[in-house]
Backbone as numpy.savetxt, mean C-alpha at the origin, in Angstrom:
# Nx Ny Nz CAx CAy CAz Cx Cy Cz
-39.23 -39.24 -28.65 -37.86 -39.17 -28.11 -37.06 -40.36 -28.64
-35.92 -40.10 -29.16 -35.11 -41.17 -29.74 -34.25 -41.82 -28.68
-33.74 -42.98 -29.05 -32.89 -43.72 -28.11 -31.59 -42.99 -27.84
-31.16 -42.16 -28.83 -29.89 -41.45 -28.66 -29.97 -40.38 -27.59
-31.19 -39.82 -27.41 -31.33 -38.74 -26.43 -31.71 -39.25 -25.05
-32.21 -40.52 -24.97 -32.65 -41.03 -23.67 -31.50 -41.18 -22.70
-30.40 -41.75 -23.15 -29.28 -42.03 -22.25 -28.25 -40.92 -22.15
-28.52 -39.76 -22.79 -27.54 -38.69 -22.78 -27.53 -37.99 -21.42
-26.36 -37.83 -20.85 -26.21 -37.15 -19.57 -25.95 -35.66 -19.78
-26.45 -34.84 -18.87 -26.20 -33.40 -19.02 -24.70 -33.10 -18.90
-24.25 -32.21 -19.76 -22.83 -31.87 -19.79 -22.42 -31.18 -18.49
-21.28 -31.56 -17.96 -20.76 -30.96 -16.73 -19.85 -29.80 -17.07
-19.97 -28.78 -16.22 -19.08 -27.63 -16.44 -17.68 -27.98 -15.94
-16.69 -27.65 -16.75 -15.31 -27.95 -16.40 -14.47 -26.68 -16.45
-13.47 -26.67 -15.60 -12.53 -25.57 -15.63 -11.76 -25.57 -16.95
-11.49 -24.41 -17.52 -10.71 -24.38 -18.77 -9.30 -24.89 -18.52
-8.81 -25.64 -19.47 -7.46 -26.21 -19.36 -6.43 -25.29 -19.98
-5.29 -25.20 -19.30 -4.20 -24.41 -19.83 -3.38 -25.26 -20.78
-2.88 -24.63 -21.80 -2.04 -25.31 -22.78 -0.83 -24.45 -23.08
0.20 -25.06 -23.58 1.38 -24.34 -24.03 2.09 -23.59 -22.93
2.53 -22.37 -23.24 3.29 -21.58 -22.29 2.52 -21.22 -21.02
1.21 -20.91 -21.10 0.48 -20.69 -19.85 0.53 -21.89 -18.91
0.44 -23.10 -19.48 0.51 -24.31 -18.66 1.90 -24.45 -18.04
2.94 -24.19 -18.84 4.31 -24.27 -18.33 4.52 -23.25 -17.21
4.02 -22.03 -17.42 4.16 -20.99 -16.40 3.50 -21.40 -15.09
2.29 -21.97 -15.21 1.58 -22.40 -14.01 2.33 -23.53 -13.30
2.82 -24.50 -14.06 3.51 -25.63 -13.46 4.80 -25.19 -12.77
5.52 -24.24 -13.35 6.80 -23.82 -12.80 6.65 -22.94 -11.56
5.63 -22.11 -11.53 5.58 -21.06 -10.51 4.37 -21.16 -9.60
3.65 -22.27 -9.65 2.44 -22.39 -8.84 2.74 -22.40 -7.35
3.88 -22.95 -6.96 4.20 -23.00 -5.54 4.52 -21.61 -4.99
5.25 -20.81 -5.77 5.55 -19.45 -5.33 4.28 -18.61 -5.27
3.42 -18.75 -6.29 2.16 -18.01 -6.28 1.29 -18.47 -5.12
1.26 -19.78 -4.89 0.46 -20.30 -3.77 0.99 -19.79 -2.44
2.31 -19.70 -2.29 2.88 -19.19 -1.05 2.48 -17.75 -0.80
2.52 -16.91 -1.84 2.09 -15.52 -1.69 0.61 -15.46 -1.36
-0.20 -16.29 -2.04 -1.64 -16.32 -1.78 -1.94 -16.77 -0.36
-1.20 -17.75 0.13 -1.41 -18.24 1.50 -1.06 -17.14 2.51
0.04 -16.43 2.28 0.43 -15.36 3.18 -0.63 -14.26 3.22
-1.04 -13.79 2.03 -2.07 -12.75 1.98 -3.39 -13.27 2.56
-3.72 -14.54 2.27 -4.94 -15.11 2.81 -4.91 -15.24 4.32
-3.76 -15.62 4.86 -3.64 -15.74 6.31 -3.83 -14.41 7.02
-3.18 -13.36 6.47 -3.36 -12.03 7.06 -4.80 -11.57 6.90
-5.42 -11.91 5.75 -6.82 -11.52 5.52 -7.75 -12.20 6.52
-7.50 -13.47 6.82 -8.33 -14.17 7.80 -8.20 -13.52 9.17
-6.97 -13.17 9.54 -6.79 -12.47 10.82 -7.57 -11.16 10.83
-7.49 -10.38 9.74 -8.20 -9.10 9.70 -9.71 -9.31 9.74
-10.21 -10.37 9.12 -11.64 -10.65 9.18 -12.07 -10.97 10.61
-11.29 -11.80 11.30 -11.64 -12.15 12.68 -11.53 -10.93 13.60
-10.40 -10.22 13.50 -10.22 -9.03 14.32 -11.21 -7.93 13.94
-11.51 -7.82 12.66 -12.40 -6.77 12.20 -13.84 -6.95 12.64
-14.27 -8.20 12.79 -15.65 -8.43 13.25 -15.86 -7.83 14.63
-14.91 -8.08 15.54 -15.01 -7.50 16.87 -14.88 -5.99 16.85
-13.99 -5.48 16.01 -13.79 -4.03 15.94 -15.03 -3.32 15.37
-15.61 -3.88 14.33 -16.83 -3.29 13.77 -17.98 -3.35 14.78
-18.07 -4.46 15.50 -19.14 -4.60 16.49 -18.98 -3.56 17.61
-17.74 -3.41 18.10 -17.49 -2.43 19.16 -17.74 -1.01 18.66
-17.39 -0.75 17.43 -17.61 0.58 16.84 -19.09 0.92 16.78
-19.91 -0.06 16.34 -21.34 0.18 16.25 -21.99 0.26 17.62
-21.61 -0.63 18.52 -22.20 -0.63 19.86 -21.88 0.67 20.62
-20.70 1.23 20.37 -20.34 2.49 21.02 -21.05 3.69 20.41
-21.68 3.48 19.26 -22.40 4.58 18.60 -21.49 5.59 17.93
-20.24 5.21 17.65 -19.30 6.15 17.05 -19.67 6.52 15.62
-20.50 5.70 14.98 -20.92 6.01 13.62 -21.94 7.14 13.56
-22.49 7.53 14.71 -23.50 8.59 14.74 -23.16 9.73 15.68
-22.42 9.44 16.76 -22.20 10.48 17.79 -20.89 11.21 17.65
-20.06 10.85 16.66 -18.73 11.44 16.56 -18.82 12.95 16.41
-18.05 13.65 17.22 -18.04 15.10 17.18 -18.89 15.75 18.24
-19.69 14.97 18.94 -20.51 15.52 20.03 -19.78 15.35 21.35
-20.06 16.20 22.34 -19.34 16.12 23.63 -19.52 14.79 24.34
-20.70 14.17 24.26 -20.94 12.92 24.97 -20.27 11.72 24.35
-19.58 11.90 23.22 -18.96 10.77 22.51 -17.51 10.56 22.93
-16.95 11.46 23.72 -15.53 11.41 24.01 -15.14 10.13 24.75
-15.95 9.73 25.74 -15.62 8.53 26.51 -15.66 7.29 25.65
-16.70 7.15 24.82 -16.80 6.00 23.91 -15.63 5.98 22.94
-15.24 7.14 22.46 -14.11 7.23 21.53 -12.81 6.79 22.21
-12.59 7.23 23.43 -11.36 6.86 24.14 -11.32 5.37 24.44
-12.44 4.78 24.82 -12.48 3.34 25.08 -12.21 2.53 23.82
-12.79 2.96 22.71 -12.60 2.23 21.45 -11.15 2.31 20.99
-10.59 3.49 21.01 -9.20 3.64 20.57 -8.23 2.91 21.51
-8.55 2.87 22.80 -7.69 2.15 23.74 -7.63 0.66 23.41
-8.75 0.08 22.95 -8.80 -1.35 22.68 -8.20 -1.73 21.33
-8.25 -0.83 20.36 -7.88 -1.23 19.00 -6.80 -0.36 18.37
-6.33 0.68 19.06 -5.36 1.59 18.47 -4.04 0.89 18.13
-3.63 -0.07 18.96 -2.34 -0.73 18.72 -2.32 -1.46 17.39
-3.38 -2.24 17.11 -3.43 -2.97 15.84 -3.44 -2.00 14.66
-4.26 -0.97 14.76 -4.40 -0.03 13.66 -3.14 0.79 13.45
-2.36 0.97 14.49 -1.14 1.75 14.38 0.01 0.97 13.79
0.13 -0.32 14.15 1.32 -1.07 13.76 1.10 -2.05 12.61
-0.08 -2.65 12.49 -0.30 -3.63 11.43 -0.14 -3.03 10.04
-0.71 -1.85 9.73 -0.51 -1.30 8.38 0.95 -1.05 8.03
1.76 -0.71 9.02 3.18 -0.48 8.73 3.87 -1.77 8.31
3.50 -2.88 8.94 4.05 -4.18 8.55 3.56 -4.58 7.16
2.28 -4.35 6.88 1.70 -4.75 5.61 2.27 -3.95 4.44
2.82 -2.77 4.71 3.39 -1.95 3.64 4.48 -2.69 2.87
5.18 -3.63 3.54 6.29 -4.33 2.91 5.87 -5.63 2.22
4.61 -6.02 2.31 4.17 -7.27 1.68 4.35 -7.26 0.15
4.07 -6.17 -0.56 4.27 -6.21 -2.02 5.69 -6.58 -2.43
6.66 -6.27 -1.61 8.06 -6.59 -1.93 8.27 -8.08 -2.11
7.49 -8.91 -1.41 7.70 -10.35 -1.46 7.46 -10.93 -2.84
6.56 -10.32 -3.62 6.32 -10.83 -4.98 7.56 -10.68 -5.85
8.35 -9.65 -5.60 9.58 -9.49 -6.35 10.70 -10.37 -5.85
10.75 -10.55 -4.52 11.83 -11.34 -3.93 11.69 -12.82 -4.24
10.48 -13.36 -4.06 10.29 -14.81 -4.17 9.72 -15.28 -5.50
9.23 -14.38 -6.32 8.70 -14.79 -7.62 9.41 -14.09 -8.77
9.63 -12.79 -8.66 10.26 -12.06 -9.76 11.74 -12.36 -9.91
12.49 -12.27 -8.83 13.95 -12.44 -8.91 14.36 -13.83 -9.41
13.75 -14.92 -8.93 14.16 -16.24 -9.44 13.59 -16.58 -10.82
12.71 -15.75 -11.36 12.00 -16.08 -12.60 12.96 -16.46 -13.73
13.96 -15.63 -13.95 14.94 -15.90 -15.01 16.28 -16.31 -14.42
16.61 -15.74 -13.25 17.92 -16.03 -12.66 18.11 -17.51 -12.40
17.06 -18.20 -11.93 17.20 -19.61 -11.63 17.38 -20.43 -12.91
16.71 -20.03 -13.99 16.87 -20.73 -15.26 18.31 -20.60 -15.76
18.87 -19.39 -15.65 20.25 -19.17 -16.12 21.24 -19.85 -15.19
21.00 -19.75 -13.90 21.93 -20.30 -12.91 22.03 -21.81 -13.02
20.91 -22.48 -13.26 20.90 -23.94 -13.35 21.14 -24.46 -14.77
21.11 -23.57 -15.76 21.33 -23.97 -17.15 20.10 -24.52 -17.84
18.94 -24.51 -17.19 17.73 -25.06 -17.81 17.18 -24.15 -18.91
17.72 -22.92 -19.02 17.24 -22.04 -20.09 17.53 -22.62 -21.47
18.59 -23.43 -21.60 18.91 -24.03 -22.90 17.80 -24.97 -23.36
17.17 -25.63 -22.41 16.04 -26.51 -22.76 14.76 -25.70 -22.96
14.54 -24.70 -22.10 13.29 -23.94 -22.15 13.16 -23.15 -23.44
14.29 -22.68 -24.01 14.22 -21.82 -25.19 14.37 -22.59 -26.50
14.31 -23.89 -26.45 14.42 -24.71 -27.67 13.20 -25.60 -27.86
12.04 -25.18 -27.38 10.83 -25.99 -27.44 9.80 -25.45 -28.43
10.24 -24.77 -29.46 9.32 -24.27 -30.47 8.78 -22.89 -30.18
9.13 -22.31 -29.07 8.73 -20.94 -28.73 9.98 -20.11 -28.48
9.98 -18.88 -28.96 11.15 -18.03 -28.78 11.26 -17.58 -27.33
12.44 -17.10 -26.97 12.64 -16.61 -25.61 11.77 -15.39 -25.34
11.48 -14.59 -26.38 10.61 -13.43 -26.20 9.20 -13.88 -25.85
8.68 -14.87 -26.56 7.36 -15.41 -26.22 7.36 -16.00 -24.81
8.41 -16.70 -24.49 8.53 -17.37 -23.19 8.44 -16.36 -22.05
9.25 -15.28 -22.12 9.28 -14.32 -21.03 8.04 -13.43 -21.04
7.51 -13.12 -22.23 6.32 -12.26 -22.29 5.13 -12.93 -21.63
4.91 -14.20 -21.91 3.79 -14.91 -21.30 3.95 -14.98 -19.79
5.15 -15.26 -19.33 5.39 -15.32 -17.89 5.11 -13.98 -17.22
5.64 -12.91 -17.78 5.47 -11.60 -17.17 4.00 -11.17 -17.15
3.31 -11.39 -18.26 1.91 -10.95 -18.35 1.02 -11.76 -17.41
1.11 -13.09 -17.50 0.22 -13.93 -16.70 0.47 -13.75 -15.20
1.72 -13.78 -14.80 2.02 -13.66 -13.37 1.69 -12.26 -12.84
1.88 -11.23 -13.66 1.51 -9.88 -13.23 0.01 -9.77 -13.01
-0.79 -10.38 -13.89 -2.24 -10.35 -13.74 -2.67 -11.07 -12.46
-2.07 -12.24 -12.21 -2.42 -13.00 -11.00 -2.05 -12.21 -9.75
-0.84 -11.65 -9.73 -0.40 -10.89 -8.57 -1.25 -9.64 -8.35
-1.62 -8.98 -9.44 -2.46 -7.79 -9.32 -3.82 -8.15 -8.74
-4.40 -9.28 -9.20 -5.68 -9.72 -8.67 -5.61 -10.05 -7.18
-4.55 -10.75 -6.77 -4.39 -11.07 -5.36 -4.23 -9.80 -4.51
-3.45 -8.84 -5.03 -3.22 -7.61 -4.28 -4.49 -6.78 -4.15
-5.29 -6.70 -5.22 -6.53 -5.94 -5.16 -7.52 -6.58 -4.18
-7.58 -7.92 -4.20 -8.47 -8.61 -3.26 -8.03 -8.35 -1.82
-6.72 -8.40 -1.58 -6.22 -8.13 -0.23 -6.52 -6.69 0.19
-6.36 -5.74 -0.73 -6.65 -4.35 -0.40 -8.12 -4.15 -0.05
-9.00 -4.91 -0.71 -10.43 -4.81 -0.40 -10.71 -5.30 1.01
-10.06 -6.40 1.41 -10.23 -6.90 2.78 -9.69 -5.88 3.78
-8.53 -5.31 3.47 -7.96 -4.30 4.38 -8.88 -3.10 4.51
-9.49 -2.65 3.39 -10.39 -1.49 3.44 -11.58 -1.77 4.34
-12.09 -3.00 4.29 -13.21 -3.34 5.19 -12.74 -3.35 6.64
-11.58 -3.96 6.90 -11.06 -4.03 8.27 -10.84 -2.64 8.84
-10.32 -1.74 8.05 -9.99 -0.40 8.51 -11.20 0.53 8.51
-12.34 0.05 8.05 -13.52 0.88 7.87 -13.89 1.77 9.04
-13.92 1.27 10.29 -14.29 2.15 11.41 -13.37 3.36 11.59
-12.15 3.27 11.08 -11.20 4.36 11.27 -11.24 5.39 10.16
-12.06 5.16 9.13 -12.18 6.14 8.05 -12.67 7.48 8.59
-13.64 7.44 9.52 -14.14 8.66 10.13 -13.29 9.13 11.31
-12.67 8.17 12.00 -11.93 8.52 13.22 -10.60 9.19 12.92
-9.87 8.67 11.95 -8.54 9.22 11.66 -8.22 9.31 10.18
-9.14 8.88 9.31 -8.89 8.99 7.88 -7.94 7.93 7.37
-7.65 8.02 6.08 -6.77 7.03 5.44 -5.69 7.69 4.59
-5.33 8.92 4.92 -4.35 9.65 4.13 -2.95 9.62 4.72
-2.79 9.15 5.94 -1.49 9.26 6.60 -0.48 8.29 5.99
0.71 8.82 5.70 1.76 8.01 5.13 2.22 6.91 6.07
2.48 5.73 5.51 2.92 4.59 6.31 1.81 3.86 7.00
0.54 4.25 6.76 -0.57 3.58 7.43 -1.56 3.08 6.38
-2.83 3.45 6.51 -3.86 2.87 5.65 -3.64 3.19 4.18
-3.11 4.37 3.89 -2.94 4.77 2.48 -2.11 3.76 1.70
-1.14 3.14 2.35 -0.22 2.25 1.65 -0.86 0.89 1.31
-1.96 0.53 1.98 -2.53 -0.81 1.82 -3.94 -0.81 1.28
-4.55 0.34 1.14 -5.93 0.44 0.68 -5.96 1.13 -0.67
-6.82 0.65 -1.57 -6.91 1.28 -2.87 -6.05 0.59 -3.91
-5.38 1.38 -4.78 -4.66 0.84 -5.93 -3.16 0.79 -5.74
-2.62 1.54 -4.80 -1.17 1.63 -4.64 -0.56 0.30 -4.23
-1.24 -0.45 -3.37 -0.73 -1.75 -2.94 -0.53 -2.68 -4.14
-1.50 -2.72 -5.05 -1.37 -3.55 -6.25 -0.28 -3.03 -7.17
-0.18 -1.70 -7.31 0.86 -1.14 -8.16 2.25 -1.48 -7.66
2.45 -1.44 -6.35 3.75 -1.78 -5.79 4.04 -3.27 -5.91
3.00 -4.10 -5.90 3.20 -5.54 -6.05 3.70 -5.86 -7.45
3.07 -5.31 -8.47 3.50 -5.56 -9.85 4.87 -4.94 -10.10
5.11 -3.76 -9.52 6.43 -3.14 -9.65 7.52 -4.02 -9.07
7.28 -4.60 -7.90 8.27 -5.48 -7.29 8.55 -6.70 -8.16
7.48 -7.26 -8.74 7.65 -8.45 -9.57 8.49 -8.15 -10.81
8.17 -7.08 -11.54 8.91 -6.77 -12.76 10.33 -6.30 -12.43
10.50 -5.61 -11.31 11.84 -5.24 -10.88 12.68 -6.47 -10.59
12.11 -7.44 -9.89 12.84 -8.67 -9.60 13.21 -9.44 -10.84
12.29 -9.47 -11.83 12.58 -10.18 -13.07 13.78 -9.56 -13.79
13.82 -8.23 -13.87 14.93 -7.57 -14.55 16.24 -7.76 -13.79
16.22 -7.59 -12.48 17.45 -7.76 -11.70 17.94 -9.20 -11.75
17.01 -10.16 -11.76 17.42 -11.56 -11.89 18.09 -11.83 -13.22
17.59 -11.19 -14.29 18.20 -11.34 -15.60 19.59 -10.74 -15.63
19.77 -9.59 -14.98 21.07 -8.91 -15.02 22.09 -9.59 -14.10
21.66 -10.01 -12.92 22.59 -10.60 -11.95 22.84 -12.08 -12.24
21.81 -12.80 -12.73 21.93 -14.20 -13.16 22.11 -15.19 -12.02
21.97 -14.76 -10.81 22.02 -15.65 -9.66 20.83 -15.33 -8.77
20.12 -16.35 -8.34 18.83 -16.15 -7.70 18.95 -15.42 -6.36
19.79 -15.91 -5.47 19.85 -15.33 -4.13 20.35 -13.89 -4.16
21.45 -13.56 -4.85 21.84 -12.14 -4.93 20.77 -11.27 -5.57
20.07 -11.82 -6.56 19.00 -11.05 -7.20 17.85 -10.79 -6.23
17.54 -11.75 -5.38 16.49 -11.55 -4.38 16.87 -10.45 -3.39
18.11 -10.46 -2.95 18.57 -9.42 -2.02 18.57 -8.05 -2.70
19.02 -7.99 -3.94 19.05 -6.72 -4.66 17.63 -6.20 -4.89
16.68 -7.10 -5.17 15.30 -6.68 -5.38 14.73 -6.04 -4.12
14.96 -6.67 -2.98 14.47 -6.11 -1.72 15.08 -4.74 -1.46
16.38 -4.59 -1.69 17.06 -3.33 -1.42 16.56 -2.22 -2.34
16.45 -2.52 -3.63 16.02 -1.48 -4.59 14.56 -1.13 -4.35
13.73 -2.12 -4.06 12.31 -1.84 -3.82 12.14 -0.89 -2.63
12.83 -1.16 -1.54 12.74 -0.29 -0.37 13.28 1.10 -0.71
14.37 1.16 -1.47 14.98 2.43 -1.82 14.05 3.28 -2.69
13.20 2.65 -3.47 12.27 3.38 -4.33 10.97 3.70 -3.61
10.41 2.72 -2.91 9.07 2.88 -2.34 9.08 3.73 -1.08
10.01 3.51 -0.18 9.94 4.21 1.10 10.06 5.73 0.95
10.96 6.26 0.10 10.94 7.71 -0.10 9.61 8.21 -0.66
8.93 7.39 -1.48 7.64 7.83 -2.02 6.60 7.96 -0.92
6.71 7.13 0.12 5.78 7.24 1.24 5.93 8.60 1.93
7.13 9.12 1.94 7.41 10.36 2.69 7.32 11.60 1.81
7.84 11.50 0.56 8.04 12.72 -0.23 7.15 12.85 -1.47
6.47 11.78 -1.89 5.83 11.82 -3.20 4.57 12.69 -3.22
3.71 12.56 -2.22 2.40 13.21 -2.30 2.45 14.73 -2.39
3.38 15.42 -1.70 3.46 16.87 -1.92 3.81 17.24 -3.37
4.46 16.32 -4.10 4.76 16.59 -5.50 3.53 16.40 -6.38
2.61 15.51 -5.98 1.38 15.32 -6.74 0.46 16.53 -6.59
0.29 17.01 -5.37 -0.55 18.16 -5.10 -0.06 18.82 -3.81
0.11 20.12 -3.85 0.63 20.84 -2.69 -0.35 20.77 -1.53
0.15 20.65 -0.30 -0.75 20.64 0.86 -1.47 21.98 1.02
-2.61 21.93 1.67 -3.36 23.13 1.99 -2.75 23.76 3.25
-2.54 25.06 3.21 -2.01 25.80 4.35 -3.12 26.67 4.91
-3.38 26.55 6.23 -4.49 27.29 6.84 -4.21 27.48 8.32
-4.82 28.51 8.92 -4.72 28.67 10.38 -5.38 27.49 11.09
-4.78 27.06 12.17 -5.30 25.91 12.93 -6.39 26.41 13.88
-7.63 26.37 13.39 -8.77 26.83 14.18 -9.54 25.63 14.72
-10.29 25.80 15.81 -11.09 24.69 16.36 -12.13 24.16 15.38
-12.65 25.05 14.50 -13.68 24.62 13.56 -13.12 23.96 12.31
-11.78 23.86 12.21 -11.16 23.23 11.06 -11.12 21.72 11.29
-11.89 20.97 10.51 -11.98 19.52 10.69 -10.88 18.83 9.89
-9.84 18.42 10.59 -8.73 17.74 9.92 -8.58 16.31 10.43
-9.65 15.78 11.01 -9.58 14.43 11.57 -9.20 13.41 10.50
-9.71 13.57 9.28 -9.46 12.61 8.22 -8.33 13.03 7.29
-7.60 14.06 7.67 -6.52 14.57 6.82 -5.17 14.12 7.35
-4.15 14.30 6.53 -2.77 14.06 6.95 -2.10 15.41 7.17
-1.76 15.70 8.41 -1.07 16.95 8.73 0.41 16.78 8.40
0.92 17.60 7.49 2.31 17.48 7.05 3.25 18.40 7.80
2.71 19.50 8.36 3.57 20.41 9.12 2.69 21.31 9.98
3.27 21.85 11.03 2.56 22.81 11.89 3.59 23.76 12.46
3.17 25.01 12.68 4.08 26.00 13.20 3.29 27.15 13.83
3.99 27.97 14.58 3.40 29.17 15.17 3.99 30.38 14.47
3.13 31.34 14.16 3.52 32.50 13.36 3.19 33.78 14.10
4.10 34.73 14.05 3.87 36.03 14.69 2.99 36.90 13.82
2.59 38.05 14.34 1.73 38.95 13.57 2.42 39.47 12.32
3.75 39.54 12.33 4.50 40.00 11.16 4.74 38.91 10.12
4.29 37.66 10.41 4.48 36.56 9.47 5.73 35.74 9.73
6.42 36.00 10.82 7.64 35.25 11.15 7.29 33.88 11.73
7.92 32.81 11.17 7.73 31.46 11.70 8.66 31.27 12.90
8.06 30.98 14.02 8.87 30.82 15.22 9.67 29.53 15.17
10.93 29.62 15.58 11.73 28.41 15.72 11.31 27.68 16.98
11.84 26.48 17.17 11.48 25.72 18.35 11.94 26.41 19.63
13.13 27.02 19.58 13.62 27.73 20.77 12.74 28.94 21.08
12.32 29.65 20.03 11.45 30.81 20.23 10.09 30.39 20.80
9.56 29.27 20.30 8.28 28.79 20.80 8.41 28.34 22.26
9.51 27.69 22.59 9.72 27.27 23.98 9.81 28.47 24.92
10.42 29.54 24.46 10.49 30.75 25.29 9.10 31.32 25.53
8.24 31.25 24.49 6.87 31.72 24.65 6.10 30.88 25.66
6.24 29.55 25.56 5.52 28.68 26.49 6.02 28.89 27.93
7.30 29.14 28.10 7.81 29.43 29.45 7.22 30.73 29.99
7.12 31.72 29.12 6.50 32.99 29.52 5.03 32.79 29.86
4.34 31.91 29.08 2.92 31.65 29.35 2.74 30.94 30.70
3.65 30.03 31.05 3.54 29.34 32.34 3.69 30.32 33.49
4.52 31.34 33.32 4.67 32.34 34.37 3.37 33.13 34.55
2.52 33.11 33.52 1.21 33.76 33.60 0.12 32.76 33.99
0.54 31.63 34.57 -0.38 30.59 35.05 -1.20 29.96 33.91
-0.61 29.81 32.75 -1.24 29.11 31.62 -0.83 27.64 31.71
-1.83 26.76 31.78 -1.54 25.34 32.01 -2.00 24.48 30.83
-3.28 24.55 30.51 -3.85 23.64 29.51 -3.53 24.11 28.09
-3.59 23.19 27.09 -3.37 23.59 25.70 -4.34 24.67 25.22
-5.60 24.59 25.64 -6.57 25.60 25.24 -6.20 26.97 25.81
-5.74 26.99 27.06 -5.30 28.26 27.65 -4.09 28.81 26.91
-3.19 27.90 26.47 -2.02 28.36 25.72 -2.44 28.97 24.39
-3.39 28.33 23.69 -3.88 28.89 22.43 -4.50 30.27 22.64
-5.27 30.42 23.70 -5.89 31.72 23.99 -4.82 32.76 24.33
-3.82 32.36 25.09 -2.74 33.27 25.45 -1.98 33.73 24.21
-1.68 32.78 23.29 -0.99 33.13 22.05 -1.82 34.09 21.20
-3.14 33.83 21.15 -4.01 34.71 20.36 -4.03 36.13 20.93
-4.03 36.24 22.25 -4.03 37.56 22.86 -2.74 38.32 22.58
-1.67 37.57 22.37 -0.38 38.19 22.07 -0.08 38.19 20.57
-1.13 37.98 19.77 -1.07 38.11 18.31 -0.18 37.05 17.65
-0.19 35.87 18.21 0.46 34.72 17.58 -0.63 33.78 17.04
-0.34 33.11 15.93 -1.31 32.23 15.28 -0.68 30.88 14.99
-1.42 29.81 15.27 -0.97 28.47 14.91 -1.42 28.15 13.49
-0.50 27.62 12.69 -0.80 27.27 11.29 -0.47 25.80 11.07
-1.14 25.20 10.08 -0.86 23.82 9.68 -0.90 23.71 8.16
-0.20 22.73 7.65 -0.34 22.32 6.25 -0.80 20.87 6.25
-1.77 20.54 5.39 -2.36 19.20 5.44 -2.87 18.78 4.07
-2.95 17.46 3.91 -3.57 16.86 2.74 -4.96 16.38 3.15
-6.02 16.96 2.60 -7.37 16.57 3.02 -7.73 15.17 2.56
-8.68 14.56 3.28 -9.07 13.19 2.98 -9.70 13.00 1.63
-10.31 14.05 1.04 -10.97 13.88 -0.25 -9.99 13.79 -1.41
-8.69 13.85 -1.14 -7.68 13.67 -2.18 -7.22 12.21 -2.29
-7.79 11.34 -1.49 -7.29 9.97 -1.41 -7.25 9.30 -2.78
-8.39 9.27 -3.47 -8.43 8.52 -4.74 -7.62 9.21 -5.83
-7.54 10.52 -5.80 -6.70 11.21 -6.78 -5.25 10.80 -6.62
-4.77 10.80 -5.38 -3.39 10.39 -5.13 -3.18 8.91 -5.47
-4.17 8.08 -5.13 -4.05 6.66 -5.41 -3.91 6.40 -6.92
-4.75 7.03 -7.72 -4.72 6.82 -9.17 -3.40 7.31 -9.75
-2.95 8.48 -9.33 -1.70 9.03 -9.86 -0.52 8.15 -9.48
-0.42 7.76 -8.23 0.73 6.97 -7.79 0.70 5.57 -8.38
-0.48 4.93 -8.41 -0.57 3.60 -9.00 -0.26 3.64 -10.50
-0.67 4.69 -11.19 -0.36 4.83 -12.62 1.15 4.96 -12.82
1.81 5.68 -11.91 3.27 5.81 -12.02 3.94 4.45 -11.85
3.48 3.66 -10.88 4.05 2.32 -10.70 3.77 1.44 -11.92
2.59 1.59 -12.53 2.26 0.80 -13.71 3.18 1.15 -14.88
3.42 2.45 -15.07 4.31 2.88 -16.16 5.72 2.34 -15.94
6.22 2.46 -14.71 7.56 1.95 -14.40 7.62 0.44 -14.58
6.55 -0.26 -14.20 6.51 -1.72 -14.36 6.55 -2.10 -15.83
5.82 -1.37 -16.67 5.85 -1.65 -18.11 7.25 -1.40 -18.68
7.91 -0.36 -18.21 9.27 -0.08 -18.66 10.22 -1.20 -18.22
10.08 -1.66 -16.99 10.94 -2.75 -16.51 10.69 -4.02 -17.29
9.42 -4.33 -17.57 9.11 -5.53 -18.34 9.65 -5.41 -19.76
9.49 -4.22 -20.35 10.04 -4.02 -21.70 11.55 -4.17 -21.72
12.24 -3.63 -20.71 13.69 -3.76 -20.64 14.09 -5.22 -20.47
13.32 -5.98 -19.69 13.61 -7.40 -19.49 13.49 -8.16 -20.81
12.42 -7.91 -21.55 12.21 -8.59 -22.84 13.32 -8.22 -23.82
13.64 -6.93 -23.89 14.68 -6.50 -24.83 16.03 -7.10 -24.48
16.40 -7.06 -23.19 17.70 -7.58 -22.78 17.79 -9.09 -23.01
16.71 -9.79 -22.75 16.72 -11.24 -22.96 16.85 -11.57 -24.44
16.22 -10.76 -25.28 16.27 -11.02 -26.73 17.61 -10.66 -27.33
18.24 -9.59 -26.83 19.45 -9.07 -27.48 20.73 -9.54 -26.82
20.72 -9.70 -25.51 21.98 -9.84 -24.77 22.26 -11.23 -24.26
21.24 -11.97 -23.87 21.47 -13.28 -23.24 21.69 -14.32 -24.32
22.73 -15.11 -24.14 23.01 -16.18 -25.11 23.27 -17.49 -24.37
């Protein structure tokens, strides 16, 4: 063994260092990225704490094995009574979280540079404005997508007990926060904010416009998009039809001739049934069947979840690429 090898210390692993535009991007926007990460992390910690108790109660009640049997009804009612409020309202609040990446990171990305005049310095440092904006858009989109996917994974675990109880296809609930759509909407918000900031050139108005346009695009998709991806299944509403994990989009009562009863017509039928001493919903269904009326529903089954997620997330990705391309083109051709 030589003297040169005796005193040599083992090499320590080091984090890779950023250089050039990636380093500038990190230095400029690390606080905004950290703020989004802290918000998502804080909600994730709450879901982890709340989810531990919910998973424990779900297992202790035996709902993972007894669901669908007569003796499980009491356990099911107790479980839903304790946790239904969180599961009903928290996903609706979380649906708007992707918008924040566009409001607080995308909109000021270029608007603040133009508003303060610092773009004259940023675009004269040996890199073109196209390189400058391309690196920012790519790197920040990747970071935001990673954060959103990690958050969606935590949400999927938290919501796990309800996959069998109520499914994850209902609009405005688990579907919006689990899977790929949450990440697609996050990147869409970011690229939308970047383009609007470039066009408006003022940070605060661009932030407000980003929030308004994002809601105007995303919220109608929550209500109207999925029937365009795949038509709902239409079937008679029978007791043996398991739609617990599906999203029911419509329901109606139909006469033997195929006529869809209006609400007034249905109310007249129920009044007539009450005169025949029909009280419970089951008795009403039996009474309608005896008089040749049938209840029908249209629904999206739970096994379409990933198909819808891939299609909708791909649409957001395509739109995001178009917005990013428009931002690069406009910055290269129009801004001086």
